[in-house]
Short mmCIF file of C-alpha atoms and ligand atoms in Angstrom, two decimals:
data_model
loop_
_atom_site.label_atom_id
_atom_site.label_comp_id
_atom_site.label_asym_id
_atom_site.label_seq_id
_atom_site.Cartn_x
_atom_site.Cartn_y
_atom_site.Cartn_z
CA UNK Q 1 14.43 20.23 -0.44
CA UNK Q 2 16.29 17.48 -1.47
CA UNK Q 3 20.14 17.09 -0.65
CA UNK Q 4 21.64 14.05 -2.35
CA UNK Q 5 24.96 13.48 -0.61
CA UNK Q 6 27.95 12.12 -2.41
CA UNK Q 7 29.39 8.41 -2.53
CA UNK Q 8 30.63 8.10 0.03
CA UNK Q 9 29.80 10.88 1.68
CA UNK Q 10 31.25 10.67 5.63
CA UNK Q 11 28.63 10.37 8.62
CA UNK Q 12 30.39 13.16 9.99
CA UNK Q 13 29.55 15.63 6.57
CA UNK Q 14 25.83 14.13 6.38
CA UNK Q 15 25.42 14.82 9.89
CA UNK Q 16 26.62 18.49 9.98
CA UNK Q 17 24.12 18.93 6.31
CA UNK Q 18 21.09 17.73 8.80
CA UNK Q 19 21.96 20.29 11.33
CA UNK Q 20 22.30 23.09 8.83
CA UNK Q 21 18.74 22.06 7.43
CA UNK Q 22 17.31 21.91 10.96
CA UNK Q 23 18.78 25.59 11.81
CA UNK Q 24 17.06 26.83 8.93
CA UNK Q 25 13.77 25.11 9.88
CA UNK Q 26 13.33 21.91 8.10
CA UNK Q 27 12.22 18.73 9.70
CA UNK Q 28 14.93 16.55 7.72
CA UNK Q 29 13.47 12.74 6.44
CA UNK Q 30 16.76 10.54 5.73
CA UNK Q 31 16.80 8.04 3.17
CA UNK Q 32 19.74 5.54 2.34
CA UNK Q 33 20.30 4.71 -1.04
CA UNK Q 34 22.45 2.16 -2.19
CA UNK Q 35 25.17 4.49 -2.83
CA UNK Q 36 23.76 7.99 -2.35
CA UNK Q 37 22.11 9.01 1.05
CA UNK Q 38 19.34 11.44 0.14
CA UNK Q 39 17.57 14.47 2.95
CA UNK Q 40 14.39 15.18 2.44
CA UNK Q 41 14.08 18.81 3.57
CA UNK Q 42 10.07 19.57 4.99
CA UNK Q 43 9.83 23.20 5.54
CA UNK Q 44 7.88 26.47 5.22
CA UNK Q 45 11.24 28.03 2.99
CA UNK Q 46 10.22 27.85 -0.39
CA UNK Q 47 12.25 30.82 -1.95
CA UNK Q 48 15.57 29.29 -0.54
CA UNK Q 49 18.76 29.09 -2.91
CA UNK Q 50 19.88 25.52 -3.18
CA UNK Q 51 23.22 26.62 -3.95
CA UNK Q 52 23.50 27.69 0.08
CA UNK Q 53 23.28 23.69 0.62
CA UNK Q 54 25.36 22.49 -2.53
CA UNK Q 55 28.65 24.31 -1.16
CA UNK Q 56 28.63 22.08 2.18
CA UNK Q 57 31.21 19.38 2.53
CA UNK Q 58 29.86 15.87 0.61
CA UNK Q 59 26.94 16.93 -0.86
CA UNK Q 60 26.46 16.08 -4.62
CA UNK Q 61 23.46 18.34 -5.30
CA UNK Q 62 20.53 19.92 -3.94
CA UNK Q 63 16.98 20.37 -5.36
CA UNK Q 64 13.57 22.06 -4.75
CA UNK Q 65 10.92 19.69 -4.75
CA UNK Q 66 8.09 21.30 -6.55
CA UNK Q 67 5.42 18.80 -6.07
CA UNK Q 68 3.16 19.19 -3.35
CA UNK Q 69 4.12 15.68 -1.80
CA UNK Q 70 7.80 15.71 -0.40
CA UNK Q 71 8.39 12.28 0.56
CA UNK Q 72 6.43 10.47 -1.58
CA UNK Q 73 8.11 12.03 -5.06
CA UNK Q 74 10.32 9.80 -6.90
CA UNK Q 75 13.25 12.32 -6.31
CA UNK Q 76 13.26 11.23 -3.07
CA UNK Q 77 14.18 7.75 -3.30
CA UNK Q 78 14.49 7.25 -7.31
CA UNK Q 79 15.58 3.67 -7.02
CA UNK Q 80 11.79 2.83 -5.44
CA UNK Q 81 11.04 1.43 -2.31
CA UNK Q 82 11.33 -2.29 -1.39
CA UNK Q 83 9.39 -3.02 1.41
CA UNK Q 84 10.69 -6.23 3.25
CA UNK Q 85 8.08 -8.03 5.71
CA UNK Q 86 9.59 -11.76 6.42
CA UNK Q 87 10.93 -13.41 3.86
CA UNK Q 88 8.58 -11.36 1.46
CA UNK Q 89 9.57 -8.23 -0.67
CA UNK Q 90 7.40 -5.90 -1.76
CA UNK Q 91 8.41 -3.26 -4.94
CA UNK Q 92 11.18 -5.91 -6.19
CA UNK Q 93 11.00 -7.27 -9.70
CA UNK Q 94 8.60 -10.24 -7.79
CA UNK Q 95 4.88 -9.65 -8.04
CA UNK Q 96 3.09 -10.14 -4.64
CA UNK Q 97 -0.34 -11.56 -4.43
CA UNK Q 98 -2.58 -10.80 -1.31
CA UNK Q 99 -5.84 -12.33 -1.69
CA UNK Q 100 -8.16 -14.13 0.09
CA UNK Q 101 -11.99 -13.30 1.36
CA UNK Q 102 -13.54 -10.01 1.81
CA UNK Q 103 -14.55 -10.63 5.63
CA UNK Q 104 -12.92 -13.36 7.69
CA UNK Q 105 -16.60 -15.26 8.58
CA UNK Q 106 -15.39 -18.27 10.56
CA UNK Q 107 -12.55 -20.58 11.44
CA UNK Q 108 -12.80 -22.87 8.92
CA UNK Q 109 -13.60 -20.36 6.13
CA UNK Q 110 -10.24 -18.28 6.54
CA UNK Q 111 -7.89 -21.27 7.15
CA UNK Q 112 -9.85 -22.53 3.72
CA UNK Q 113 -8.90 -19.49 2.34
CA UNK Q 114 -5.32 -19.49 3.52
CA UNK Q 115 -4.73 -23.04 2.00
CA UNK Q 116 -6.35 -21.61 -1.62
CA UNK Q 117 -3.83 -18.76 -1.55
CA UNK Q 118 -0.73 -20.85 -0.38
CA UNK Q 119 -1.22 -23.50 -3.20
CA UNK Q 120 -1.75 -20.97 -5.69
CA UNK Q 121 1.58 -19.18 -4.69
CA UNK Q 122 0.04 -16.44 -2.98
CA UNK Q 123 2.47 -14.49 -0.22
CA UNK Q 124 -0.21 -12.53 1.59
CA UNK Q 125 -3.65 -13.66 2.80
CA UNK Q 126 -6.09 -10.90 3.10
CA UNK Q 127 -9.62 -10.43 5.17
CA UNK Q 128 -11.86 -7.71 6.83
CA UNK Q 129 -12.30 -8.17 10.72
CA UNK Q 130 -13.40 -4.36 10.92
CA UNK Q 131 -15.56 -4.05 7.74
CA UNK Q 132 -16.98 -0.21 6.67
CA UNK Q 133 -20.32 -1.30 5.33
CA UNK Q 134 -22.50 1.02 3.33
CA UNK Q 135 -25.69 -0.19 5.37
CA UNK Q 136 -25.10 0.21 9.54
CA UNK Q 137 -27.55 -2.84 8.80
CA UNK Q 138 -24.61 -5.17 6.87
CA UNK Q 139 -22.15 -7.49 8.51
CA UNK Q 140 -19.64 -5.71 10.17
CA UNK Q 141 -16.74 -7.83 10.67
CA UNK Q 142 -16.00 -10.33 13.45
CA UNK Q 143 -13.35 -8.01 15.10
CA UNK Q 144 -10.40 -9.23 17.19
CA UNK Q 145 -11.27 -12.78 17.08
CA UNK Q 146 -11.52 -12.94 13.35
CA UNK Q 147 -8.01 -11.29 13.46
CA UNK Q 148 -6.90 -14.09 15.66
CA UNK Q 149 -8.32 -16.89 13.54
CA UNK Q 150 -6.92 -15.23 10.42
CA UNK Q 151 -3.35 -15.24 11.98
CA UNK Q 152 -3.91 -18.69 12.79
CA UNK Q 153 -4.62 -19.87 9.56
CA UNK Q 154 -1.80 -17.59 7.68
CA UNK Q 155 0.93 -19.09 10.13
CA UNK Q 156 -0.37 -22.56 8.95
CA UNK Q 157 0.35 -21.96 5.72
CA UNK Q 158 3.28 -19.34 5.73
CA UNK Q 159 1.48 -16.27 4.73
CA UNK Q 160 1.79 -12.54 5.88
CA UNK Q 161 -1.71 -11.03 7.19
CA UNK Q 162 -3.30 -7.68 5.74
CA UNK Q 163 -6.34 -6.32 7.05
CA UNK Q 164 -8.02 -2.80 7.94
CA UNK Q 165 -7.67 -0.86 10.16
CA UNK Q 166 -11.32 1.91 10.11
CA UNK Q 167 -10.12 3.82 13.14
CA UNK Q 168 -6.98 4.98 15.28
CA UNK Q 169 -8.19 3.43 18.25
CA UNK Q 170 -8.29 0.05 16.09
CA UNK Q 171 -4.30 0.37 15.60
CA UNK Q 172 -2.96 -1.56 18.19
CA UNK Q 173 -5.04 -4.76 17.81
CA UNK Q 174 -4.32 -4.55 14.15
CA UNK Q 175 -0.47 -4.51 15.13
CA UNK Q 176 -1.16 -7.63 17.35
CA UNK Q 177 -1.79 -9.65 14.36
CA UNK Q 178 -1.39 -8.35 10.91
CA UNK Q 179 1.77 -7.89 9.11
CA UNK Q 180 0.37 -4.87 6.51
CA UNK Q 181 -2.51 -2.29 7.92
CA UNK Q 182 -5.02 -1.62 5.45
CA UNK Q 183 -6.88 1.80 4.54
CA UNK Q 184 -10.08 1.55 2.97
CA UNK Q 185 -10.72 3.64 -0.17
CA UNK Q 186 -13.24 5.41 2.73
CA UNK Q 187 -10.61 6.37 5.02
CA UNK Q 188 -7.93 7.66 2.29
CA UNK Q 189 -8.16 11.32 3.67
CA UNK Q 190 -9.25 10.58 7.90
CA UNK Q 191 -5.98 12.29 8.16
CA UNK Q 192 -5.99 11.63 12.03
CA UNK Q 193 -6.00 8.05 10.90
CA UNK Q 194 -3.52 8.94 8.47
CA UNK Q 195 -1.58 10.73 11.52
CA UNK Q 196 -1.52 8.17 13.81
CA UNK Q 197 -0.63 5.64 11.00
CA UNK Q 198 2.84 7.40 10.63
CA UNK Q 199 3.77 6.45 14.06
CA UNK Q 200 3.10 2.73 13.52
CA UNK Q 201 5.55 0.44 13.15
CA UNK Q 202 4.18 -1.64 10.16
CA UNK Q 203 3.45 -0.97 6.44
CA UNK Q 204 0.14 0.68 5.39
CA UNK Q 205 -1.33 -0.96 2.35
CA UNK Q 206 -3.18 2.78 1.63
CA UNK Q 207 -6.43 2.48 -0.81
CA UNK Q 208 -7.23 5.38 -3.29
CA UNK Q 209 -10.65 7.14 -2.69
CA UNK Q 210 -13.37 6.61 -4.40
CA UNK Q 211 -13.15 10.33 -5.93
CA UNK Q 212 -9.54 11.01 -5.13
CA UNK Q 213 -7.40 12.16 -7.68
CA UNK Q 214 -3.84 10.71 -8.23
CA UNK Q 215 -2.65 13.82 -6.28
CA UNK Q 216 -4.98 12.85 -3.33
CA UNK Q 217 -3.78 9.80 -3.02
CA UNK Q 218 0.08 10.30 -2.62
CA UNK Q 219 -0.88 13.60 -0.29
CA UNK Q 220 -2.59 11.03 2.03
CA UNK Q 221 0.77 9.02 1.86
CA UNK Q 222 2.53 12.15 2.40
CA UNK Q 223 0.79 12.38 5.53
CA UNK Q 224 2.16 8.81 6.80
CA UNK Q 225 5.28 8.94 5.50
CA UNK Q 226 5.64 12.77 7.26
CA UNK Q 227 5.35 10.81 10.74
CA UNK Q 228 7.89 8.98 10.09
CA UNK Q 229 6.61 5.58 8.68
CA UNK Q 230 7.94 5.31 5.21
CA UNK Q 231 6.49 1.76 4.53
CA UNK Q 232 3.64 2.68 2.41
CA UNK Q 233 1.68 0.56 -0.65
CA UNK Q 234 -0.45 2.48 -2.41
CA UNK Q 235 -3.58 0.71 -4.00
CA UNK Q 236 -5.54 1.39 -7.07
CA UNK Q 237 -9.22 -0.04 -6.44
CA UNK Q 238 -11.19 1.89 -9.17
CA UNK Q 239 -12.71 5.04 -8.83
CA UNK Q 240 -16.75 6.43 -9.39
CA UNK Q 241 -17.50 7.54 -12.58
CA UNK Q 242 -20.39 7.54 -14.63
CA UNK Q 243 -20.33 3.79 -15.95
CA UNK Q 244 -22.49 1.38 -14.64
CA UNK Q 245 -21.54 -1.64 -16.43
CA UNK Q 246 -18.73 -1.80 -14.11
CA UNK Q 247 -19.15 -1.42 -9.43
CA UNK Q 248 -16.26 1.23 -10.09
CA UNK Q 249 -14.16 1.94 -13.33
CA UNK Q 250 -10.22 0.32 -12.96
CA UNK Q 251 -7.85 3.24 -13.58
CA UNK Q 252 -5.31 1.12 -15.32
CA UNK Q 253 -3.45 3.83 -16.08
CA UNK Q 254 -2.67 5.28 -12.36
CA UNK Q 255 -0.59 2.48 -12.19
CA UNK Q 256 2.19 3.96 -14.55
CA UNK Q 257 1.50 7.51 -13.20
CA UNK Q 258 2.14 6.13 -10.19
CA UNK Q 259 5.05 4.48 -11.04
CA UNK Q 260 6.62 7.87 -12.65
CA UNK Q 261 5.31 10.01 -9.52
CA UNK Q 262 6.12 8.26 -6.83
CA UNK Q 263 8.93 5.88 -5.16
CA UNK Q 264 6.44 3.71 -3.24
CA UNK Q 265 5.08 0.35 -4.42
CA UNK Q 266 1.90 0.30 -6.36
CA UNK Q 267 -0.59 -2.65 -6.62
CA UNK Q 268 -4.04 -3.10 -8.01
CA UNK Q 269 -7.25 -4.29 -6.74
CA UNK Q 270 -9.42 -5.82 -9.64
CA UNK Q 271 -12.00 -7.03 -7.33
CA UNK Q 272 -13.71 -3.84 -6.42
CA UNK Q 273 -12.30 -2.31 -9.12
CA UNK Q 274 -15.05 -4.02 -11.02
CA UNK Q 275 -17.27 -5.64 -8.50
CA UNK Q 276 -18.01 -8.69 -11.13
CA UNK Q 277 -15.94 -11.67 -10.71
CA UNK Q 278 -15.46 -12.45 -14.28
CA UNK Q 279 -13.91 -9.28 -15.02
CA UNK Q 280 -10.87 -9.69 -12.37
CA UNK Q 281 -8.80 -11.76 -14.06
CA UNK Q 282 -8.72 -9.48 -17.34
CA UNK Q 283 -7.68 -6.74 -15.09
CA UNK Q 284 -5.41 -8.36 -12.93
CA UNK Q 285 -3.46 -9.46 -16.40
CA UNK Q 286 -3.64 -5.91 -17.34
CA UNK Q 287 -2.17 -4.26 -13.82
CA UNK Q 288 0.63 -6.63 -14.05
CA UNK Q 289 0.93 -5.88 -17.43
CA UNK Q 290 1.06 -1.84 -16.90
CA UNK Q 291 3.60 -2.40 -13.95
CA UNK Q 292 2.08 -2.74 -10.77
CA UNK Q 293 3.91 -4.24 -7.91
CA UNK Q 294 1.04 -6.48 -6.84
CA UNK Q 295 -2.23 -7.74 -6.85
CA UNK Q 296 -5.27 -7.38 -4.06
CA UNK Q 297 -7.74 -10.00 -4.99
CA UNK Q 298 -10.68 -11.43 -3.55
CA UNK Q 299 -11.18 -15.05 -3.27
CA UNK Q 300 -13.64 -17.34 -0.91
CA UNK Q 301 -13.93 -21.16 -0.84
CA UNK Q 302 -17.71 -20.84 -1.51
CA UNK Q 303 -18.44 -16.93 -2.90
CA UNK Q 304 -21.97 -17.50 -3.83
CA UNK Q 305 -22.33 -17.64 0.36
CA UNK Q 306 -19.50 -15.01 1.21
CA UNK Q 307 -21.40 -12.75 3.94
CA UNK Q 308 -20.01 -10.01 1.57
CA UNK Q 309 -18.48 -8.84 -1.71
CA UNK Q 310 -19.56 -12.46 -3.14
CA UNK Q 311 -20.20 -11.07 -6.60
CA UNK Q 312 -16.63 -9.97 -7.54
CA UNK Q 313 -15.07 -13.06 -5.23
CA UNK Q 314 -13.32 -15.71 -7.12
CA UNK Q 315 -13.82 -19.46 -7.02
CA UNK Q 316 -10.47 -21.31 -5.49
CA UNK Q 317 -10.16 -22.43 -9.23
CA UNK Q 318 -10.58 -18.82 -11.15
CA UNK Q 319 -7.85 -18.06 -8.31
CA UNK Q 320 -5.57 -20.73 -9.35
CA UNK Q 321 -6.03 -19.69 -12.91
CA UNK Q 322 -5.64 -15.88 -12.18
CA UNK Q 323 -2.42 -17.09 -10.79
CA UNK Q 324 -1.30 -19.11 -13.78
CA UNK Q 325 -1.74 -16.27 -16.60
CA UNK Q 326 -0.30 -13.55 -14.12
CA UNK Q 327 2.79 -15.30 -14.52
CA UNK Q 328 2.88 -15.55 -17.79
CA UNK Q 329 2.03 -11.75 -17.96
CA UNK Q 330 4.55 -10.88 -15.23
CA UNK Q 331 7.56 -12.90 -17.68
CA UNK Q 332 6.58 -11.01 -20.35
CA UNK Q 333 7.00 -7.19 -18.62
CA UNK Q 334 10.74 -9.58 -16.75
CA UNK Q 335 9.15 -9.58 -13.88
CA UNK Q 336 8.35 -12.88 -11.99
CA UNK Q 337 5.07 -13.73 -9.36
C1 PEP V 1 -11.88 -4.54 1.23
O1 PEP V 1 -10.48 -4.33 0.81
O2 PEP V 1 -12.83 -5.33 1.67
C2 PEP V 1 -12.59 -3.22 0.90
C3 PEP V 1 -13.47 -2.68 1.66
O3 PEP V 1 -11.88 -2.53 0.09
P1 PEP V 1 -12.10 -0.88 -0.47
O4 PEP V 1 -11.94 0.25 0.89
O5 PEP V 1 -11.17 -0.44 -1.58
O6 PEP V 1 -13.92 -0.68 -0.73
MN1 MN V 2 -14.59 -6.52 -0.37
#
């Protein structure tokens, strides 16, 4: 159930509608837009007549949301969500660049990576400290020590930090060092983790599962949002198909589909989306042309020696070229980068 309040509706009127919804068994989520306050009522009543609420004072209109996700639906915030972290905004006309190595390896590597990202015009450094590796014998990440190194490097170069949280027990340590908590593709349907992230007070970057539909991705976002954390960034990072030329099949169409279905910002990860560094730049251009609000890209000072995902990791020069080309594409579609 979605109740749109009239422009200028008073707080007393809004509170009265909230109380009415609560009395009817709904849990109410409030979104304050520039013009209208929107109340999202999530509850058991499906056969409810919206007209009952439309007659209340201050109410502009009332709709039943038919999609299985409610808070993630575009109707909840028609103008789109803009996430503000320090001086960085995600979801407005500026395309945000998040880049860095797959894994944090040592102090020098992460500091040099931060320098490359900042010089290229990126806003956020990425790097895994807790790594979800397919093999238990592969490098699993430096843990908290790695996060400390990345925070220091980010602060030195004026960047924000995004890093993966694999388990709900890791949330406190990630919250201490990172600005954005990443949920990896393998964890997109770890519902316990998603529920706990609903209580976190840091934005979440939610990656699409390797075999997840767009609707499943949005339902996972709904898990986080229904816990009270509305700051979710969705990430298309390629899905598994029969194609073997690339590591995953980058679903560029997911970008405009998501932009239509949800108000949440959408970023694209052409590194995991292709698995090969030569394809990262063209897919980054395509994602921005398709309307992505940001990019998540792997770059390393010496990618051939990277401890993980070297084949898909850009060299510093390639990253610099990518940023230049992405700026040109962004300009062509009415945005900046
Ligand atoms: C990563 O970003 O390094 C990563 C492990 O991504 P994904 O979860 O998309 O595989
Ligand atoms: Mn990686």
